[in-house]
Amino acid sequence: MSLTLFYFLGIAAIYILMSWAIYIPYRMGQLHFMTVANMAISAYFAAVATLSWGWPFWLVLIAGTLLGALIGWIASFAIGDAPCFAVVIVGFTLIYLTKTIIENTEALGGPLGIFSIPKIIEGTSAANRHVILIIVYLLVLLVGYLIYRMDHSRLGRAASSIFIDRELATTFGVNVKKMGMFLQTFGSAIGGMSGVMYLFIMRAISPNHFTFHLIGVCMTMLFVGGYTTQWGVLIAAPLLWGIPLILPESVQSWKIVIYGVLLISVLVVKPEGFITRPFLSKISHRIQKILFKKVEDKI
Amino acid sequence: MKKISLVLVLLLSFSLCLWAGGEKEAGAATGGVVVDAWEIPFLNVLTGPIASIGEYLQWGAERAAQEINAAGGIAGKPVKVLRIDTGMSPEQGTVEMSKLVNSALVVMGPVPEPVIMAAVPIAADEGLYSFTATTSFEYAEPYFPWAVSWFAPTDERLPAIVTAWSDRVGAKKVVQFVENYGPWPGMARAHAIGLKDAGAQVLSDVEVPQDAITFGPLVVKALEQKPDAIIFACNAEKTAKIIMELKNRGWTDMAKLLVFSSADDAALYTTGGDKINGVMIYNYSDPDLNTPRWNAFRQAFKDDHNGIEPFSLSPNYYDAVYMIKRAIEETGVTGDRKKLAAERILIRDYVNEIQNFEGLQYNWSNAGGYPKDKPLFLFRIEGGKKVLEAKIIPD
């Protein structure tokens, strides 16, 4: 596998995970940008644990994910049932605080960051890349499965009811705070996991990696892909991340214009994004129809 | 259904394009130069918040290529600088760098630091030499010998210029305004070394937040320490605003204000106007140098940029292209893809130890991947221009 393909696929997986980390709390209408701070904290934690304490990759991955979950859970006591705007402000604040603390901490490399993260396996760089790619896509499958199970359970339906009308959801017996705490903790855990994987893909880290720009990118992927289901980001992340990479040199300067026009066009034609629930049920009906017709023909 | 098919086809096409891009194989050739043209990729930032700086750097590199081609090219073959935009994104930088590791002889860039941090490790891992010509030594050094630094270690090069300034103006108690961005805190620490060498007392730094809008409280915090001189290690606009605030609060001895090199850009002069007259500033190039080569460069830059003077980093990638030319010609590199790894090492070793390189502004020599004898210049600002006060070559 070429190095280019590795980075394309690896970073696409990170974008998928991060967009899902934002998607999960948004199921009940909260834009939980704290996930970017979780990503940064867990990535730095992983760097220190690997370089200074000599922890193995698996331990770092599990600990980084749990650290993300722990921070998300603690914060959720305060903002579990907070309105969207308050959750956004808390997210921005935590990103800013995290960045400032990292930049001012010598042990974390300050503004320079941390270099020379080791490979996760002994052997060639190519073998290391293969293993990382397999792990990150297994994680995408795992997280995707968990989100699918959640979306199709009582939890998912409760989250949808909160998204539509909080008051009404409460009358149905939905505990808005507990639901918010659960979704925020889940999102933060994925943010932490993404941070650890991002570190081992890039093998260097600096506070400049975790900016508001990352929120913008993940939001775009979520909203263009479709924010009402988990499937949209699976298409939007590789597409939106890949388009700027394949534009020829002659149109490099127009890249942002092309990108912008593309986004506006998609949002005008499909305001809820590419993949919506009606779209999914339409496909599902068609598949059923085709299958049903085949069975009927056989009979 | 058609839309899903379309999306799947697009995804497949991207993957195939990227796969194919990474697996190109070299053509067979032996002896002498085998390429029709030398292609030098430049990982630059051509879109986004610092695109204007990227454009100035690109302009310098392309001007060097034009001059070289007009004079017969590199070893008789024309040179082309490839424009590669990373959009200041570390992720995009890694992918763009990964596209080059199997084919490029050398790479210029990346720019700026976040992209260097992400992309240069890939090049170093794969044995591709990077010309990181705009960043400080500390960002390039972890990747030696696969990266070259355009500057000596911060602690080696900056103290001398600060000592010279301090001696000149008679600074006794100095406070620094420091913004916590990239190499700037490290530069502030080097300033402090220079002050101590001059026998001046170094007071507590005043941290300038990156999102600072008002500067009154910061100035009060600095003046409370009763300094008789001040050094600025924050961005150009903030530096200008702090100086204006100082003047409003009665500061008169402008020569006792020293601005560091990274704040030497247009925003300092447009924001500060006449209020920064008399302020001292240090940098790595002398805009009023009077040599035919520099004059031609300067005039061409002004012609292409509505009369704007070249900024201090403008010569860096101009010089980088000439350095690559000299390395190729002196080492007998052929461009043969079969010899790619060996020829990369030839260029690397030559550049890391290059002697008496004729740069646009001055000659210098490298040892161990960084320059040992580059000068720094101390200027006084008058009417939006810099007037040379001293030229210092650090020991």
PDB file of C-alpha atoms in Angstrom, chain B residues 18 21 25 28 54 159 182 229 252-253 300 304 337 360 363 366 369 371 393:
ATOM      1  CA  LEU B  18      -4.074   7.768  -4.756  1.00  0.00           C
ATOM      2  CA  GLY B  21       0.047   7.930  -7.493  1.00  0.00           C
ATOM      3  CA  GLU B  25       8.057   3.322 -10.854  1.00  0.00           C
ATOM      4  CA  ALA B  28      15.448   3.233 -16.720  1.00  0.00           C
ATOM      5  CA  GLY B  54       3.079  31.720   1.019  1.00  0.00           C
ATOM      6  CA  PRO B 159      21.812  36.794  22.141  1.00  0.00           C
ATOM      7  CA  GLY B 182       5.570  28.496  17.937  1.00  0.00           C
ATOM      8  CA  ALA B 229      13.849  49.177  27.975  1.00  0.00           C
ATOM      9  CA  THR B 252       9.551  58.658  25.078  1.00  0.00           C
ATOM     10  CA  ASP B 253      12.850  56.818  24.546  1.00  0.00           C
ATOM     11  CA  ALA B 300      11.001  42.764  -9.611  1.00  0.00           C
ATOM     12  CA  ASP B 304       4.822  42.338  -9.100  1.00  0.00           C
ATOM     13  CA  ARG B 337      14.991   7.236 -10.656  1.00  0.00           C
ATOM     14  CA  LEU B 360      20.885  36.722  -2.369  1.00  0.00           C
ATOM     15  CA  ASN B 363      27.371  34.295   1.589  1.00  0.00           C
ATOM     16  CA  ASN B 366      26.613  25.229   6.758  1.00  0.00           C
ATOM     17  CA  GLY B 369      22.785  21.133   8.623  1.00  0.00           C
ATOM     18  CA  PRO B 371      24.475  27.993   9.031  1.00  0.00           C
ATOM     19  CA  ILE B 393      27.710  38.047  13.035  1.00  0.00           C
TER      20      ILE B 393
END
